[in-house]
CSV table of C-alpha atoms and ligand atoms in Angstrom, one decimal:
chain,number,residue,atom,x,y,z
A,1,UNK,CA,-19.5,21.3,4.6
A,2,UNK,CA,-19.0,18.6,1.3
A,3,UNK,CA,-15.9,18.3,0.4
A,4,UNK,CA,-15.2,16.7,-3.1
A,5,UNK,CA,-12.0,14.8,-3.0
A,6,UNK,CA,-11.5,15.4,-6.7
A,7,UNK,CA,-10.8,19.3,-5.8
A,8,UNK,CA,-8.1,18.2,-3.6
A,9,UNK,CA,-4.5,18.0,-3.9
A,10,UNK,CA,-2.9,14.9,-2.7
A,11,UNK,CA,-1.3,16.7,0.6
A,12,UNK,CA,-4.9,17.7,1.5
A,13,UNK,CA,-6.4,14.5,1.2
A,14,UNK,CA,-3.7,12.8,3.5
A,15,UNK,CA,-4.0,15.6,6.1
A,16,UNK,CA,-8.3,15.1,5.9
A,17,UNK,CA,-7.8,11.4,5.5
A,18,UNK,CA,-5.4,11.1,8.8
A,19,UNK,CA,-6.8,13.6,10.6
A,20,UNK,CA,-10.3,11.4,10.4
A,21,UNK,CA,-9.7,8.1,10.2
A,22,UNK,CA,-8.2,7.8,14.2
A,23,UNK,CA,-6.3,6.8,16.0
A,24,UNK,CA,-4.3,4.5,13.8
A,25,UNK,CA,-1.8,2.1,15.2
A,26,UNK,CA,2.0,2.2,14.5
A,27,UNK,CA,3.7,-0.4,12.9
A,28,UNK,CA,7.1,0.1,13.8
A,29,UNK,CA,9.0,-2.3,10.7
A,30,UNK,CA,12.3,-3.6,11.3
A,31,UNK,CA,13.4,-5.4,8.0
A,32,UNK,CA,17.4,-6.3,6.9
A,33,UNK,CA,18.7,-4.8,3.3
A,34,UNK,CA,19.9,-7.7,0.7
A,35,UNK,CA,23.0,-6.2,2.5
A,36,UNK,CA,22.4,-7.2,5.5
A,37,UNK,CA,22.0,-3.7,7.1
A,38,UNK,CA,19.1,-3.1,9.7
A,39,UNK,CA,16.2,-0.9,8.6
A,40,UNK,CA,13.5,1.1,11.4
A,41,UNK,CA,10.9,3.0,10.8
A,42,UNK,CA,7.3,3.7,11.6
A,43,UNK,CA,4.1,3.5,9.6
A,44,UNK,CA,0.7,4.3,10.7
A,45,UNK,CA,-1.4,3.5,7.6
A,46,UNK,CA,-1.8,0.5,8.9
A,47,UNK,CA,-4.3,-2.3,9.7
A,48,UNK,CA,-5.2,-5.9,10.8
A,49,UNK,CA,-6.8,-7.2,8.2
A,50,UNK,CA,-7.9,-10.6,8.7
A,51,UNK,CA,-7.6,-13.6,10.9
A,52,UNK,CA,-7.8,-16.6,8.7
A,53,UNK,CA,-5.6,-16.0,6.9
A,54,UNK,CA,-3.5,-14.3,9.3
A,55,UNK,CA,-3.2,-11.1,7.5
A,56,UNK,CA,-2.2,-7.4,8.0
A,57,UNK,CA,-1.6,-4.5,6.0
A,58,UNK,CA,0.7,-1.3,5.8
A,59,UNK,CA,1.1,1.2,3.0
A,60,UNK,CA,4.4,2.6,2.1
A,61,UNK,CA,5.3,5.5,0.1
A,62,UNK,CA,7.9,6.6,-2.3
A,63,UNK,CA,10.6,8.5,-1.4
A,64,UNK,CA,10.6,10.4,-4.6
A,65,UNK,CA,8.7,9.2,-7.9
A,66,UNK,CA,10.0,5.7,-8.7
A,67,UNK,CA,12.4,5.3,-5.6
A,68,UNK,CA,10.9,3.0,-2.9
A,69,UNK,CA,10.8,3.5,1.0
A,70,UNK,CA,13.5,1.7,2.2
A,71,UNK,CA,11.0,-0.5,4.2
A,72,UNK,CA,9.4,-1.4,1.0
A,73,UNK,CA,12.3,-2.3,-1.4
A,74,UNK,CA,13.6,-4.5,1.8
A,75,UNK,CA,10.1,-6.3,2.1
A,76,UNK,CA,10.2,-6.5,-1.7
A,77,UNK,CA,13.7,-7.9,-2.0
A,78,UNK,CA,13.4,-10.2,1.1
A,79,UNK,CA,10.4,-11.0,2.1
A,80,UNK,CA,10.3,-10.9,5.8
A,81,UNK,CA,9.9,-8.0,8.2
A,82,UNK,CA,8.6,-7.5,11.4
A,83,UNK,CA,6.1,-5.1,13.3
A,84,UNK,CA,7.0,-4.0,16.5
A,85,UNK,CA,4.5,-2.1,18.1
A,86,UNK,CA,5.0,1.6,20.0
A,87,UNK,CA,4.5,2.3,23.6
A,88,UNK,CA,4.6,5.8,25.2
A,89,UNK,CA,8.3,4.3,26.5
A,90,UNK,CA,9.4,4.2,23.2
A,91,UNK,CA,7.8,7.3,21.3
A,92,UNK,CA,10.9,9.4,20.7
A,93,UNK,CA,13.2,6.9,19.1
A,94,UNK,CA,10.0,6.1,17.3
A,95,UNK,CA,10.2,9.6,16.5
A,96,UNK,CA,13.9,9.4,15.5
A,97,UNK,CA,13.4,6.3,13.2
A,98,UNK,CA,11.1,8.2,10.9
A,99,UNK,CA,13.5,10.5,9.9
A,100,UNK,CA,14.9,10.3,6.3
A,101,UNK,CA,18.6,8.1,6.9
A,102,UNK,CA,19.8,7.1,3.7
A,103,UNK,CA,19.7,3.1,2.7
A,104,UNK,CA,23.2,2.2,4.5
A,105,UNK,CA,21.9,3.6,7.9
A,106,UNK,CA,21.3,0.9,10.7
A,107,UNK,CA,18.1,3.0,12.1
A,108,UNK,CA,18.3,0.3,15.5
A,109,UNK,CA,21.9,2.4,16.0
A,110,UNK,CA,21.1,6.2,15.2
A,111,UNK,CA,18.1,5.7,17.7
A,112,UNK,CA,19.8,3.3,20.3
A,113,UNK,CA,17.4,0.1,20.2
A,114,UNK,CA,18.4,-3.3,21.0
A,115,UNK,CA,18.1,-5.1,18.0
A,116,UNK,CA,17.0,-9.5,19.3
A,117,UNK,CA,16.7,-12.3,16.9
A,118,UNK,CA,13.5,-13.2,15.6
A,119,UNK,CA,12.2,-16.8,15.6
A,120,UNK,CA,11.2,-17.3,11.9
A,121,UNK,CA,12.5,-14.3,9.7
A,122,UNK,CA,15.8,-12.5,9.2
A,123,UNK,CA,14.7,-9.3,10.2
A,124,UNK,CA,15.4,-8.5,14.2
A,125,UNK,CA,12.6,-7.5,17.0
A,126,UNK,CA,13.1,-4.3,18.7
A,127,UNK,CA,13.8,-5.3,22.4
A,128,UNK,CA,12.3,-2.0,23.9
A,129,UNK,CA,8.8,-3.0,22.3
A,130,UNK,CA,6.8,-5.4,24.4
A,131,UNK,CA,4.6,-7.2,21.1
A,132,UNK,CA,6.2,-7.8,18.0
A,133,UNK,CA,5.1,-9.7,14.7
A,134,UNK,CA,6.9,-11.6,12.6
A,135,UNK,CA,5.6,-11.0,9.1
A,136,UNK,CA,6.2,-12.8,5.9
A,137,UNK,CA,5.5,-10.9,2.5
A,138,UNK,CA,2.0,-12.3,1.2
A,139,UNK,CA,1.6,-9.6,-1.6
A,140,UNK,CA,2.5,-6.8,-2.4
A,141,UNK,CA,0.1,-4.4,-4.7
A,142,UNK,CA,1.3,-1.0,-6.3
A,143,UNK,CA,-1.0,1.5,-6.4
A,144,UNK,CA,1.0,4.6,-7.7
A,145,UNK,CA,3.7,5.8,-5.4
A,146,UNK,CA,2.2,3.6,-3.1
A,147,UNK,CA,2.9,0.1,-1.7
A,148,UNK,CA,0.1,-1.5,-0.3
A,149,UNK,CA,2.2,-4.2,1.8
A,150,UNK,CA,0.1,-7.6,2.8
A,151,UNK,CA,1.7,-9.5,5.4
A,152,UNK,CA,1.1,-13.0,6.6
A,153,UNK,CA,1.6,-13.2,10.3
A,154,UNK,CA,3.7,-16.1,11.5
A,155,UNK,CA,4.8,-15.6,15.1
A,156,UNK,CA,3.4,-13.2,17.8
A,157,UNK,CA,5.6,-12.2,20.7
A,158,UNK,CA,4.1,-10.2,23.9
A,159,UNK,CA,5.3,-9.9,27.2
A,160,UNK,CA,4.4,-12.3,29.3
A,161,UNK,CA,2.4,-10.0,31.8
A,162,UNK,CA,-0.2,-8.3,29.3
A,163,UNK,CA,-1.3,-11.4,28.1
A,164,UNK,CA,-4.7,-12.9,29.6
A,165,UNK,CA,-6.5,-16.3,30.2
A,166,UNK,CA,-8.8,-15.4,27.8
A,167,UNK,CA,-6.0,-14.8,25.0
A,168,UNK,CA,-6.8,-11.1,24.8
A,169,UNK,CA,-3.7,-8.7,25.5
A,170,UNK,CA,-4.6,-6.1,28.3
A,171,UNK,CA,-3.7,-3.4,25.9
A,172,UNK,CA,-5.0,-1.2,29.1
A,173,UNK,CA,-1.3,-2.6,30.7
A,174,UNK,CA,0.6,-1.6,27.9
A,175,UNK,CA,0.6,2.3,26.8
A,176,UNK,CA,0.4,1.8,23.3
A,177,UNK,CA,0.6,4.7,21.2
A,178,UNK,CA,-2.5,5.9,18.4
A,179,UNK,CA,-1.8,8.0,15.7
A,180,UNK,CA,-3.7,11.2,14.8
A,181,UNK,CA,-3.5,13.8,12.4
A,182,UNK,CA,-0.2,15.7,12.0
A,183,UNK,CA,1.9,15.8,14.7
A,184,UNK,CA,-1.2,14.7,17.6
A,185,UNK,CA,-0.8,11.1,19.1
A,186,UNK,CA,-3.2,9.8,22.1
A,187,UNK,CA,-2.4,7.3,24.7
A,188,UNK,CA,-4.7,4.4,24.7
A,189,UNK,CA,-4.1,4.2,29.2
A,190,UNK,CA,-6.7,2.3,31.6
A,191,UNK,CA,-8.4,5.8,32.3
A,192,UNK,CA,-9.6,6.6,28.8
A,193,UNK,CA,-11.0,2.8,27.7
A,194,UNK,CA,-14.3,1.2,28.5
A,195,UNK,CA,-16.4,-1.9,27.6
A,196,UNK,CA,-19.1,-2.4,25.7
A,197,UNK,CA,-20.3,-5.8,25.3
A,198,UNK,CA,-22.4,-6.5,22.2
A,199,UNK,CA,-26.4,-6.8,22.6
A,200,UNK,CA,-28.0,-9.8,23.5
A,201,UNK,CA,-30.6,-11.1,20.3
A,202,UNK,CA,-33.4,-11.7,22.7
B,1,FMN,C1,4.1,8.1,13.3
B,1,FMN,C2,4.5,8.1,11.9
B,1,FMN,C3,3.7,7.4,11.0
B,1,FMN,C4,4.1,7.3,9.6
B,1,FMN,N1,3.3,6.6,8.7
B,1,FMN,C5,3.7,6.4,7.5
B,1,FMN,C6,2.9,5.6,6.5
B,1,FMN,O1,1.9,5.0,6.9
B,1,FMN,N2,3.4,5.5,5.3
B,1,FMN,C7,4.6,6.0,4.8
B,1,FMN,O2,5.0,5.8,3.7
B,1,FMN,N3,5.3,6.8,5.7
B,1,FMN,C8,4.9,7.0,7.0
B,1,FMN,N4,5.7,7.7,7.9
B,1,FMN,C9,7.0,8.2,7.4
B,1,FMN,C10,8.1,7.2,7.4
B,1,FMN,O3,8.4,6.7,8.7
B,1,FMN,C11,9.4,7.8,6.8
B,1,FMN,O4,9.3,8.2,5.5
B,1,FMN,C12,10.7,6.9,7.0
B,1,FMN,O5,11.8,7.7,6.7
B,1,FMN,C13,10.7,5.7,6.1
B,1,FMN,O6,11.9,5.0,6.3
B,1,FMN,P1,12.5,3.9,5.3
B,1,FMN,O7,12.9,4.6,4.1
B,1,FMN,O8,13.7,3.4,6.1
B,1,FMN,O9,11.5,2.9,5.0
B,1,FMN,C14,5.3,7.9,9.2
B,1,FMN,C15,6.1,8.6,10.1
B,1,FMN,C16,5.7,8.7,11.5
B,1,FMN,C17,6.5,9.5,12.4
């Protein structure tokens, strides 16, 4: 079967588009209003991007034409946010944190997550997640309803356990959570990941 993407509405491409590029990760952004009220909420278009510069990406929608994610307009007004990542501990507040609170609505609250301070930003670390990033806007391109968010990675925090002598986190040790399409998530667990080491030249 060929699909041509220009026959599509916008709701089929996402649910072909999500449902084939997997499993995505979760960035789970805590950012702080010009208010100063907290703002959760997950995002799974979202990628590492580079290393040097220390660069990732998440897109964020609208929540209705011209009115930004809340995420977004924080990140936009502020600057700083931070992605927490999810574990299978944490999936149904991460769950609970998507949901559609309006703008004065401390998300860390509704959900009951312990908001810590960050090093570097404003915006607090969920407590409950064992890596989080602290992310400083590097650009921010508009694409549409979309923003495609660039952030510049200034301090990593992971439990001290799942982190090895060879700098790698034993994600294995952690339970992190993929993304698939709709409502299907996997468990990336010890039992379902392997190595493959890359071919020698000779
Ligand atoms: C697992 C998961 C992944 C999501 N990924 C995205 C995404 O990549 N982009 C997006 O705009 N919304 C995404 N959403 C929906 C947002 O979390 C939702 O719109 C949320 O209310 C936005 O909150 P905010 O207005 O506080 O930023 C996702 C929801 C879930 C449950």
């Amino acid at each position: 079967m060929e699909i041509d993407i220009k026959s599509l509405e916008p709701k089929q491409i996402y649910k072909l588009m999500t449902s084939i590029i997997v499993p995505r990760p979760i960035a789970w952004i805590s950012t702080v209003s010009r208010d100063g009220i907290y703002n959760l909420a997950p995002f799974s278009y979202f990628a590492g991007i580079s290393s040097d510069p220390p660069l990732l990406l998440v897109s964020i929608g609208s929540k209705s034409p011209g009115v930004k994610k809340d995420t977004w307009k924080n990140i936009e007004e502020t600057g700083e946010f931070v992605v927490n990542m999810v574990t299978e501990d944490v999936l149904e507040k991460m769950n609970q944190t998507s949901l559609p609170y309006e703008s004065e609505v401390d998300e860390f609250r509704e959900a009951g997550l312990t908001p810590i301070p960050s090093s570097v930003v404003k915006p607090p670390r969920v407590k409950e997640s064992p890596v989080n990033i602290e992310c400083r806007r590097f650009q921010i391109i508009e694409i549409g309803r979309m923003g495609l968010i660039l952030g510049e990675i200034l301090k990593v925090h992971v439990r001290d356990d799942i982190l090895n002598d060879k700098g790698y986190v034993d994600t294995t040790k952690l339970k992190i959570i993929g993304r698939l399409g709709g409502a299907n998530y996997c468990l990336i667990s010890g039992e379902n990941t392997f190595e493959l080491r890359r071919p020698d030249k000779e």
